[in-house]
PDB file of C-alpha atoms in Angstrom:
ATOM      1  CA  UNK A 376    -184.458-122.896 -90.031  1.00 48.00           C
ATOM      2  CA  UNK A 377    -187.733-123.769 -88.811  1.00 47.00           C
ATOM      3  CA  UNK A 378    -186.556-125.425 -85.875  1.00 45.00           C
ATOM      4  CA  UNK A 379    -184.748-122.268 -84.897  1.00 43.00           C
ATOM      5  CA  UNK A 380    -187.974-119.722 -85.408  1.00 44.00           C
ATOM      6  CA  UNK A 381    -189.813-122.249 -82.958  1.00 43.00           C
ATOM      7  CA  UNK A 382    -186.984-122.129 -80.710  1.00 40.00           C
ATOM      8  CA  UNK A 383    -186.940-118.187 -80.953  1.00 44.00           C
ATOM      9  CA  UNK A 384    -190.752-118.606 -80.390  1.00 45.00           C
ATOM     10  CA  UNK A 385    -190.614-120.833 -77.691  1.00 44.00           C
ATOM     11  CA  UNK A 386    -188.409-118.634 -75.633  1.00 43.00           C
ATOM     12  CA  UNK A 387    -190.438-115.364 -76.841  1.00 44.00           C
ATOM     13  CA  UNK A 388    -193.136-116.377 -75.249  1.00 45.00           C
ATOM     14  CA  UNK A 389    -191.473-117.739 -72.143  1.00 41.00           C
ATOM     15  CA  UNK A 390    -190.216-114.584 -71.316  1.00 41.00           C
ATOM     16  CA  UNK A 391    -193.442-112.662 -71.957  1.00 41.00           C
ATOM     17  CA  UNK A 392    -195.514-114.963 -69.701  1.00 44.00           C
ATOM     18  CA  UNK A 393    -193.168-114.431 -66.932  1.00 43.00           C
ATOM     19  CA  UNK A 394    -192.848-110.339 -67.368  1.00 47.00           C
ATOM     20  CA  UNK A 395    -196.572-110.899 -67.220  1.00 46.00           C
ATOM     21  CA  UNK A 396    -196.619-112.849 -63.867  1.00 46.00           C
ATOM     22  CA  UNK A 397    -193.991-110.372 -62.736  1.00 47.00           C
ATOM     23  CA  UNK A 398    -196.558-107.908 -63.179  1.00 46.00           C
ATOM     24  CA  UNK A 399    -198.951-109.155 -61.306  1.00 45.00           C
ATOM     25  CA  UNK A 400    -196.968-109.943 -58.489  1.00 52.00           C
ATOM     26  CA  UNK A 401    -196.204-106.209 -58.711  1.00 60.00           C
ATOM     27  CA  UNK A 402    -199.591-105.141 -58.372  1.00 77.00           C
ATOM     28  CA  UNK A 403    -200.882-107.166 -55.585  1.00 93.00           C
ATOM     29  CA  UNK A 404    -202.424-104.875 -52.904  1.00 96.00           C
ATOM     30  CA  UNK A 405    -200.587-104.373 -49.745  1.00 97.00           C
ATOM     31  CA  UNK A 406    -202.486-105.937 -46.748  1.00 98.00           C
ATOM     32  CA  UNK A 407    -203.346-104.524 -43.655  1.00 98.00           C
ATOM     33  CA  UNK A 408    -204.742-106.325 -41.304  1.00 98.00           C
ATOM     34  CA  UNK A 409    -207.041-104.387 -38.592  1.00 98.00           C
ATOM     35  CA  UNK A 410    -208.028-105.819 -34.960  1.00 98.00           C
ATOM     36  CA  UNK A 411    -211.565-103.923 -33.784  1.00 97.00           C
ATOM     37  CA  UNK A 412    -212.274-105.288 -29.841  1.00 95.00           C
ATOM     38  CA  UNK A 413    -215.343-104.714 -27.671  1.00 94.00           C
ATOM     39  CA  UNK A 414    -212.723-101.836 -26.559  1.00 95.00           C
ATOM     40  CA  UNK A 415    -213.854 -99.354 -29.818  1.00 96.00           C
ATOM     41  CA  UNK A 416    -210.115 -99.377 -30.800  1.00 96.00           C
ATOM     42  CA  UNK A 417    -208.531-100.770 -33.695  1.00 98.00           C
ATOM     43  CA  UNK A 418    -205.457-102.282 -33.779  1.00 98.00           C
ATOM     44  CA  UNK A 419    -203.825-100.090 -36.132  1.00 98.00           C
ATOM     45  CA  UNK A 420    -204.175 -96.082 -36.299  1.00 98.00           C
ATOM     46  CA  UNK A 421    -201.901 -95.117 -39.159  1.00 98.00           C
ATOM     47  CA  UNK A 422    -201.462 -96.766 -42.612  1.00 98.00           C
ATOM     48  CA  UNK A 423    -198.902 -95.102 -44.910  1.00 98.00           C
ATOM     49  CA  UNK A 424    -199.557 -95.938 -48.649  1.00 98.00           C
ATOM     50  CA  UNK A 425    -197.596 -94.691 -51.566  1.00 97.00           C
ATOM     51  CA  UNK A 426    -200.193 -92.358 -54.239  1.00 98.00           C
ATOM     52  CA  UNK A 427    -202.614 -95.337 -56.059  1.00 97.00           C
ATOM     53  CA  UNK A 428    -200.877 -97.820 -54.350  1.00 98.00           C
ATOM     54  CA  UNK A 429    -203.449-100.612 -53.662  1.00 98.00           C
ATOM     55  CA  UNK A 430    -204.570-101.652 -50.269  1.00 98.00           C
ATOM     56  CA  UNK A 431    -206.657-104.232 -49.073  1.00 98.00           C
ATOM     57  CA  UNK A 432    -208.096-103.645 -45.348  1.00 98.00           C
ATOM     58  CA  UNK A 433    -208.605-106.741 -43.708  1.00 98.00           C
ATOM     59  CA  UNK A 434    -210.789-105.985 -40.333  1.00 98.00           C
ATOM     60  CA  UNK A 435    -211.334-108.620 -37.786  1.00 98.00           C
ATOM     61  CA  UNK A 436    -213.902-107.707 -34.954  1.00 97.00           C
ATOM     62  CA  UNK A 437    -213.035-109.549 -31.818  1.00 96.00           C
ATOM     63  CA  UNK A 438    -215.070-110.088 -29.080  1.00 93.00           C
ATOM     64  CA  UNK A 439    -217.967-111.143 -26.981  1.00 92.00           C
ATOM     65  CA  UNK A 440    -220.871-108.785 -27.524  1.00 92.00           C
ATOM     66  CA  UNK A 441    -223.546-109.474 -29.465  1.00 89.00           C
ATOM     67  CA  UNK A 442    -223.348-108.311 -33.213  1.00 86.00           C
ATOM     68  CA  UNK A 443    -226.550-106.112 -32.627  1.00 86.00           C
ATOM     69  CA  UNK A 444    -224.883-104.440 -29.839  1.00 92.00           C
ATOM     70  CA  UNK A 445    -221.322-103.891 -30.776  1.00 96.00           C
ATOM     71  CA  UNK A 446    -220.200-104.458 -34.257  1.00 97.00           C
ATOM     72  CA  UNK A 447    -217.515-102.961 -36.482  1.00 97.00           C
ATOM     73  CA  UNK A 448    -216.299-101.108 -40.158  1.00 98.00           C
ATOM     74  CA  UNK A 449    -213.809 -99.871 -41.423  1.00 98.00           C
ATOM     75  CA  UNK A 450    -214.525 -95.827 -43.322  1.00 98.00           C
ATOM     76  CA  UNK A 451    -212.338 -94.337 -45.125  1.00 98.00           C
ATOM     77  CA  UNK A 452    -213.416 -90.409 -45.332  1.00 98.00           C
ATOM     78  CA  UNK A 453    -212.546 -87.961 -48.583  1.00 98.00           C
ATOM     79  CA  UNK A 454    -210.626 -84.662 -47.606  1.00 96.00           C
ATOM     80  CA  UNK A 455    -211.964 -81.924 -45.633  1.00 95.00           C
ATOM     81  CA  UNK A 456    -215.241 -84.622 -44.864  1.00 98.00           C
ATOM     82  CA  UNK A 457    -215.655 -83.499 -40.920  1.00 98.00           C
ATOM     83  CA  UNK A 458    -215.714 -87.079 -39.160  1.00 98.00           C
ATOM     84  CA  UNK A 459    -217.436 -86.258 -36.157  1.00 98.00           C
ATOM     85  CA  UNK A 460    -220.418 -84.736 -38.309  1.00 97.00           C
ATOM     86  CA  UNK A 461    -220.366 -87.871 -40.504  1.00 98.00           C
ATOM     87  CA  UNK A 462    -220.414 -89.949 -37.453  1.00 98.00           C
ATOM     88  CA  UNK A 463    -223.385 -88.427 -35.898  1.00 97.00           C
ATOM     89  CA  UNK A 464    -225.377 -88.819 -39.334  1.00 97.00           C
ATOM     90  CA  UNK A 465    -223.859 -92.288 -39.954  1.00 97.00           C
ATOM     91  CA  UNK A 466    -226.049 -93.286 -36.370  1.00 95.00           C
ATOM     92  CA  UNK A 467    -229.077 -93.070 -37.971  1.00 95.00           C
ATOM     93  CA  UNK A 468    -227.837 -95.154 -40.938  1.00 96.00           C
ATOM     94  CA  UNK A 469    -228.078 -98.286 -39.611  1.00 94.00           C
ATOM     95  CA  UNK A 470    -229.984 -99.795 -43.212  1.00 93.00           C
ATOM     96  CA  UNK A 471    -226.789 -98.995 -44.955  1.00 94.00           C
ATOM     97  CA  UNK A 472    -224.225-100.314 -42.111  1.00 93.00           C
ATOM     98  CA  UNK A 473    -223.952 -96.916 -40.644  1.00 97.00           C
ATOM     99  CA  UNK A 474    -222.461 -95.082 -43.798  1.00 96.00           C
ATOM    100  CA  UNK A 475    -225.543 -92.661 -44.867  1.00 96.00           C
ATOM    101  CA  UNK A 476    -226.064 -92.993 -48.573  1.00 96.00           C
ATOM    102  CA  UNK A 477    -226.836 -89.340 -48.829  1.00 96.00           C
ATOM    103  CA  UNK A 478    -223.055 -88.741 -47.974  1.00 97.00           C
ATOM    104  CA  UNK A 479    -221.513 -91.398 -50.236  1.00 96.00           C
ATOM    105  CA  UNK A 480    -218.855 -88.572 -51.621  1.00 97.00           C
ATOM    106  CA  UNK A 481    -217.374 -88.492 -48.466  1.00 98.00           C
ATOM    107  CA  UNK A 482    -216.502 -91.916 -48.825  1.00 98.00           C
ATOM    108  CA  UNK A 483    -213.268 -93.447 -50.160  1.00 98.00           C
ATOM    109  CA  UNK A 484    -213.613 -96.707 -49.193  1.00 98.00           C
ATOM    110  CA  UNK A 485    -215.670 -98.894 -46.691  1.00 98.00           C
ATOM    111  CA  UNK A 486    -216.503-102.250 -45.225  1.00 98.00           C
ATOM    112  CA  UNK A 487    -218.957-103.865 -44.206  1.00 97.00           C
ATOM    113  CA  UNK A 488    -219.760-104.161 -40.648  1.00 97.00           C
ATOM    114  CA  UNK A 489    -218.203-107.168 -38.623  1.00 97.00           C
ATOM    115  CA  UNK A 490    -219.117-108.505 -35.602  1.00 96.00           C
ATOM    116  CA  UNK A 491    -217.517-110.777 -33.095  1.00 96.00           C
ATOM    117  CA  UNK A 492    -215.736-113.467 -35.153  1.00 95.00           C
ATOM    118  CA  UNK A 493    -216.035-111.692 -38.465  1.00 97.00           C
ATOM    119  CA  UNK A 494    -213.760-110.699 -41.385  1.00 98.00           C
ATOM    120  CA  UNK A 495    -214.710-107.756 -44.137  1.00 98.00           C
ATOM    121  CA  UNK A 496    -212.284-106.482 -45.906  1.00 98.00           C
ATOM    122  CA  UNK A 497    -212.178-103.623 -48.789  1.00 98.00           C
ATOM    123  CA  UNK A 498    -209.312-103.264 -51.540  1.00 98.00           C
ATOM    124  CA  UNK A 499    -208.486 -99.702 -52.584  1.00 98.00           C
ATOM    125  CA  UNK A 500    -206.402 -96.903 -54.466  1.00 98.00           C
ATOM    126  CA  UNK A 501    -204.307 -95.043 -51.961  1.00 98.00           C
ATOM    127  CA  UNK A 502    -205.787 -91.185 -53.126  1.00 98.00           C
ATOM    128  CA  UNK A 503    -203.282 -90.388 -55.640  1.00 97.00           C
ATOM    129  CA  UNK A 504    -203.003 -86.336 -54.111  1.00 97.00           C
ATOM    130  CA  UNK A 505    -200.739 -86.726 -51.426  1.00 97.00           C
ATOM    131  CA  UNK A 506    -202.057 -86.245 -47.232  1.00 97.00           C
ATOM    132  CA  UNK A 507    -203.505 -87.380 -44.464  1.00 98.00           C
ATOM    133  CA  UNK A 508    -207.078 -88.986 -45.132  1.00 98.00           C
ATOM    134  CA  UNK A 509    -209.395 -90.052 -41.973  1.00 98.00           C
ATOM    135  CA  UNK A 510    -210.565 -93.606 -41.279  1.00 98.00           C
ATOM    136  CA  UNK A 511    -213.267 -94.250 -38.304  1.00 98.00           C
ATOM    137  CA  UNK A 512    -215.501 -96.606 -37.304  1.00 98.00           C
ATOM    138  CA  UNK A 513    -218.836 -95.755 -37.884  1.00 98.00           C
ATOM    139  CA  UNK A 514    -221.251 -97.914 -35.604  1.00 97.00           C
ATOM    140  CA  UNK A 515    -222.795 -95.479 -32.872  1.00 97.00           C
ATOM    141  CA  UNK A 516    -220.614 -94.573 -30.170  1.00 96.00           C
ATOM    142  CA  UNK A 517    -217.372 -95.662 -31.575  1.00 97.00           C
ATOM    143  CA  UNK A 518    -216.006 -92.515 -33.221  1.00 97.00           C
ATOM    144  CA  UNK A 519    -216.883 -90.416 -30.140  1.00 96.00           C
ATOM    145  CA  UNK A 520    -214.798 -93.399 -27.888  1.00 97.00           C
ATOM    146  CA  UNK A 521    -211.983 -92.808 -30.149  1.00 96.00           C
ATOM    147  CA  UNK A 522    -212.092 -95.548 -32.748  1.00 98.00           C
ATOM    148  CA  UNK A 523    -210.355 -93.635 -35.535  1.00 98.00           C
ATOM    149  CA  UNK A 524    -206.946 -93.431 -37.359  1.00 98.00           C
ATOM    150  CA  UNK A 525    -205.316 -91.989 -40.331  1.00 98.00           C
ATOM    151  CA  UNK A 526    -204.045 -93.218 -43.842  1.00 98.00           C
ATOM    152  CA  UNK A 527    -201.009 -90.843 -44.991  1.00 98.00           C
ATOM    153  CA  UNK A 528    -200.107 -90.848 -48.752  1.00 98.00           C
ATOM    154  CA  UNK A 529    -196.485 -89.511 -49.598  1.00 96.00           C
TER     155      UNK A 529
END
């Protein structure tokens, strides 16, 4: 009898641990990896995400120009957030990588800035209310050269 409850046991708890790793595996964010170049484009201008799905942006600045002069990020604006205003006030933001503190509600989600050779990358929830959401870059110049695209959630 009691080598039959640890047999029951044994196999309880095999099953649980792998429903758990299946869970996990279930959770892991979708990756999207993101080219900026000296260009002011990115590589990709449309992400489609399912509501909270996670997402992990992966940006990768290639180029030659020097970090100080051309560098990348990766924004992610809230609804009805105007991007060309945010832009303009993001050039004088330069303390805070070009996102303005003052407007951090308009923010979903943002990187770091990356230049030549660099990697930032920012995990997210999709916006669970379905639509198209914004993302630009944010260093001077590049919104206004048409470094932008858009996430849709549906």
């Amino acid at each position: 009898m009691r080598v039959h409850r640890s047999l029951i046991s044994g196999c309880a708890a095999v099953v649980l641990a792998l429903g758990a790793a299946a869970g996990v595996q279930a959770q892991a964010p979708k990756v999207v990896p993101i080219t900026a170049t000296d260009a002011m484009k990115y590589s990709v201008t449309s992400i489609e995400a399912k509501p909270g799905e996670k997402i992990t942006v992966k940006l990768t600045a290639q180029g030659a120009i020097p970090n100080v002069a051309m560098a990348h990020n990766f924004v992610l604006l809230a609804p009805k957030t105007d991007p060309a205003a945010f832009a303009q006030a993001a050039a004088m933001a330069r303390a805070t990588d070009f996102v303005p503190a003052d407007k951090a509600a308009q923010v979903l989600a943002s990187t770091k800035l990356a230049g030549a050779g660099e990697t930032v990358e920012v995990t997210f929830a999709a916006p669970k209310a379905p639509g198209v959401y914004t993302y630009i870059c944010t260093f001077p110049g590049h919104f206004a050269a048409g470094m932008k695209g858009t996430l849709t959630v549906k």
